[in-house]
C-alpha cells in the first residue's frame, strides 16, 4: 500500500522536499507555522493542515525539517504530534541537530509506540529542488527499508547505523564542507593577492586533486560574490558548534574545525548571519584588509 505522508516545516529546504514527495505520487499533507508558505503545495494536490496534530493523524510516515532540536521538540510534544500519530507510524526527522538530542527523541517516541529515523540531508537548496539530496539515515533497518521509497523521492538515502548515526554523519559532512570552504576561500584570496586571475586559477585546478563539488559550486559562488543562501552562515555556525560539543563528549579535539568555527562566529557577529556560508571569504578579506590593495566591499550582492 502507498503510505500517507505528512511533511512538517515548509521552509527553504522543506518546500522542495515536500514537492518531490508529492510528485512521486504519495498522498501528502503539509503543515507550516506560517501557513502561507505551505499553500503552494496545494498545486501538487497536497492537503494543507491547520495544525501539526491534525496533519499527522492519518500519516504512516511523518517527515520534518526544522531549525533545531528545540523546534523538533516543540512540534513533537508541545504541539501534540507525538500523541496524535498512529501507533507504529514512523517519525523521520530530517533536521540537523545533535546526535544526543535525536537519541533522546528516539527513547520518548519508542515509549509511545512510534518508530523513528534521524535522516539529515546535504546538498542545499539546489539538491532539494533536484531531488538529489544525500540523506544520512540512522535507525532500525526494517524501519529504514519501509521509509526508503519516500526518502528516495528526495534524494539518495543511505543507512549509516542506529539512531543518532545519521546526525553524526551530517556533522562529519559539515566538518569537510566547512574546512573545504575555508581552504577554497584562502586559495582565492592568495590568487588575487599574488596577481593571478582567481577564475582562471579555479579552472586550472579542475580535474586535479583539488577537484570537488565545493570547488565546482561554491567556487562559482565566491567568484560571483553571490552571498544569497544557499545555506546561511547561521546554520553552518549552529552545526559547527554542535560538532565541537559532540567531539568534546567523544574526548577528541578538532583544532582545524575550531579555527573555522571561530571565523564563522566573527562573520556572524559582523552582521552576515543570513549570507551564504561561502561568504566566509568576507571574514578573510576583513582580516587581511590592512595588507590588501583595492579591497572589494564586504557586502557583495544583496541577499
PDB file of N, CA and C in Angstrom, residues 8-9 32 45 47 79 88 105 109 125 130 144-145 187 193 206 222 249-250 253 276 281 300:
ATOM      1  N   UNK A   8       6.203  18.303   7.840  1.00  0.00           N
ATOM      2  CA  UNK A   8       6.078  19.426   8.771  1.00  0.00           C
ATOM      3  C   UNK A   8       7.305  20.327   8.623  1.00  0.00           C
ATOM      4  N   UNK A   9       7.085  21.588   8.302  1.00  0.00           N
ATOM      5  CA  UNK A   9       8.193  22.527   8.160  1.00  0.00           C
ATOM      6  C   UNK A   9       8.474  22.830   6.699  1.00  0.00           C
ATOM      7  N   UNK A  32       2.892  24.130   8.099  1.00  0.00           N
ATOM      8  CA  UNK A  32       3.980  25.044   8.418  1.00  0.00           C
ATOM      9  C   UNK A  32       3.464  26.093   9.387  1.00  0.00           C
ATOM     10  N   UNK A  45      -1.550  18.928  -5.191  1.00  0.00           N
ATOM     11  CA  UNK A  45      -2.608  18.111  -4.593  1.00  0.00           C
ATOM     12  C   UNK A  45      -2.313  17.720  -3.138  1.00  0.00           C
ATOM     13  N   UNK A  47      -2.692  18.262   0.890  1.00  0.00           N
ATOM     14  CA  UNK A  47      -3.662  18.811   1.831  1.00  0.00           C
ATOM     15  C   UNK A  47      -2.933  19.743   2.781  1.00  0.00           C
ATOM     16  N   UNK A  79       3.085  20.683  20.518  1.00  0.00           N
ATOM     17  CA  UNK A  79       2.013  20.838  19.532  1.00  0.00           C
ATOM     18  C   UNK A  79       1.272  19.535  19.270  1.00  0.00           C
ATOM     19  N   UNK A  88       2.892   2.876  15.717  1.00  0.00           N
ATOM     20  CA  UNK A  88       3.592   2.159  14.667  1.00  0.00           C
ATOM     21  C   UNK A  88       4.014   3.017  13.497  1.00  0.00           C
ATOM     22  N   UNK A 105      14.976  11.834  21.651  1.00  0.00           N
ATOM     23  CA  UNK A 105      13.668  11.766  20.982  1.00  0.00           C
ATOM     24  C   UNK A 105      13.291  10.317  20.698  1.00  0.00           C
ATOM     25  N   UNK A 109       9.841   8.540  21.807  1.00  0.00           N
ATOM     26  CA  UNK A 109       8.908   8.071  20.786  1.00  0.00           C
ATOM     27  C   UNK A 109       8.674   6.567  20.891  1.00  0.00           C
ATOM     28  N   UNK A 125      19.789  23.917  -1.232  1.00  0.00           N
ATOM     29  CA  UNK A 125      18.511  24.154  -1.901  1.00  0.00           C
ATOM     30  C   UNK A 125      18.493  23.586  -3.314  1.00  0.00           C
ATOM     31  N   UNK A 130      16.303  19.441  -7.006  1.00  0.00           N
ATOM     32  CA  UNK A 130      16.559  18.389  -7.990  1.00  0.00           C
ATOM     33  C   UNK A 130      16.218  16.993  -7.472  1.00  0.00           C
ATOM     34  N   UNK A 144      13.953   1.712   8.209  1.00  0.00           N
ATOM     35  CA  UNK A 144      14.596   2.376   7.069  1.00  0.00           C
ATOM     36  C   UNK A 144      14.078   1.812   5.747  1.00  0.00           C
ATOM     37  N   UNK A 145      14.004   0.495   5.653  1.00  0.00           N
ATOM     38  CA  UNK A 145      13.531  -0.136   4.416  1.00  0.00           C
ATOM     39  C   UNK A 145      12.112   0.321   4.093  1.00  0.00           C
ATOM     40  N   UNK A 187      42.554  30.086  -0.864  1.00  0.00           N
ATOM     41  CA  UNK A 187      43.245  29.945  -2.145  1.00  0.00           C
ATOM     42  C   UNK A 187      42.830  31.048  -3.115  1.00  0.00           C
ATOM     43  N   UNK A 193      45.727  38.119  -4.469  1.00  0.00           N
ATOM     44  CA  UNK A 193      46.813  38.907  -3.883  1.00  0.00           C
ATOM     45  C   UNK A 193      48.109  38.735  -4.659  1.00  0.00           C
ATOM     46  N   UNK A 206      40.657  22.408 -11.737  1.00  0.00           N
ATOM     47  CA  UNK A 206      39.638  21.402 -12.019  1.00  0.00           C
ATOM     48  C   UNK A 206      40.270  20.146 -12.613  1.00  0.00           C
ATOM     49  N   UNK A 222      31.750  32.079  -4.919  1.00  0.00           N
ATOM     50  CA  UNK A 222      32.776  33.000  -4.421  1.00  0.00           C
ATOM     51  C   UNK A 222      33.238  33.937  -5.523  1.00  0.00           C
ATOM     52  N   UNK A 249      32.415  15.542  23.862  1.00  0.00           N
ATOM     53  CA  UNK A 249      31.820  14.390  24.537  1.00  0.00           C
ATOM     54  C   UNK A 249      32.543  13.092  24.173  1.00  0.00           C
ATOM     55  N   UNK A 250      33.067  13.044  22.959  1.00  0.00           N
ATOM     56  CA  UNK A 250      33.799  11.854  22.499  1.00  0.00           C
ATOM     57  C   UNK A 250      35.251  11.848  22.984  1.00  0.00           C
ATOM     58  N   UNK A 253      39.782  16.218  20.051  1.00  0.00           N
ATOM     59  CA  UNK A 253      39.945  17.628  19.705  1.00  0.00           C
ATOM     60  C   UNK A 253      39.953  17.761  18.186  1.00  0.00           C
ATOM     61  N   UNK A 276      25.191  33.496   2.526  1.00  0.00           N
ATOM     62  CA  UNK A 276      25.567  32.108   2.279  1.00  0.00           C
ATOM     63  C   UNK A 276      26.870  31.769   2.995  1.00  0.00           C
ATOM     64  N   UNK A 281      34.707  34.086   2.889  1.00  0.00           N
ATOM     65  CA  UNK A 281      35.725  34.898   2.233  1.00  0.00           C
ATOM     66  C   UNK A 281      35.736  36.324   2.776  1.00  0.00           C
ATOM     67  N   UNK A 300      28.989  42.566  -1.052  1.00  0.00           N
ATOM     68  CA  UNK A 300      28.673  41.780  -2.240  1.00  0.00           C
ATOM     69  C   UNK A 300      27.258  42.077  -2.684  1.00  0.00           C
TER      70      UNK A 300
END
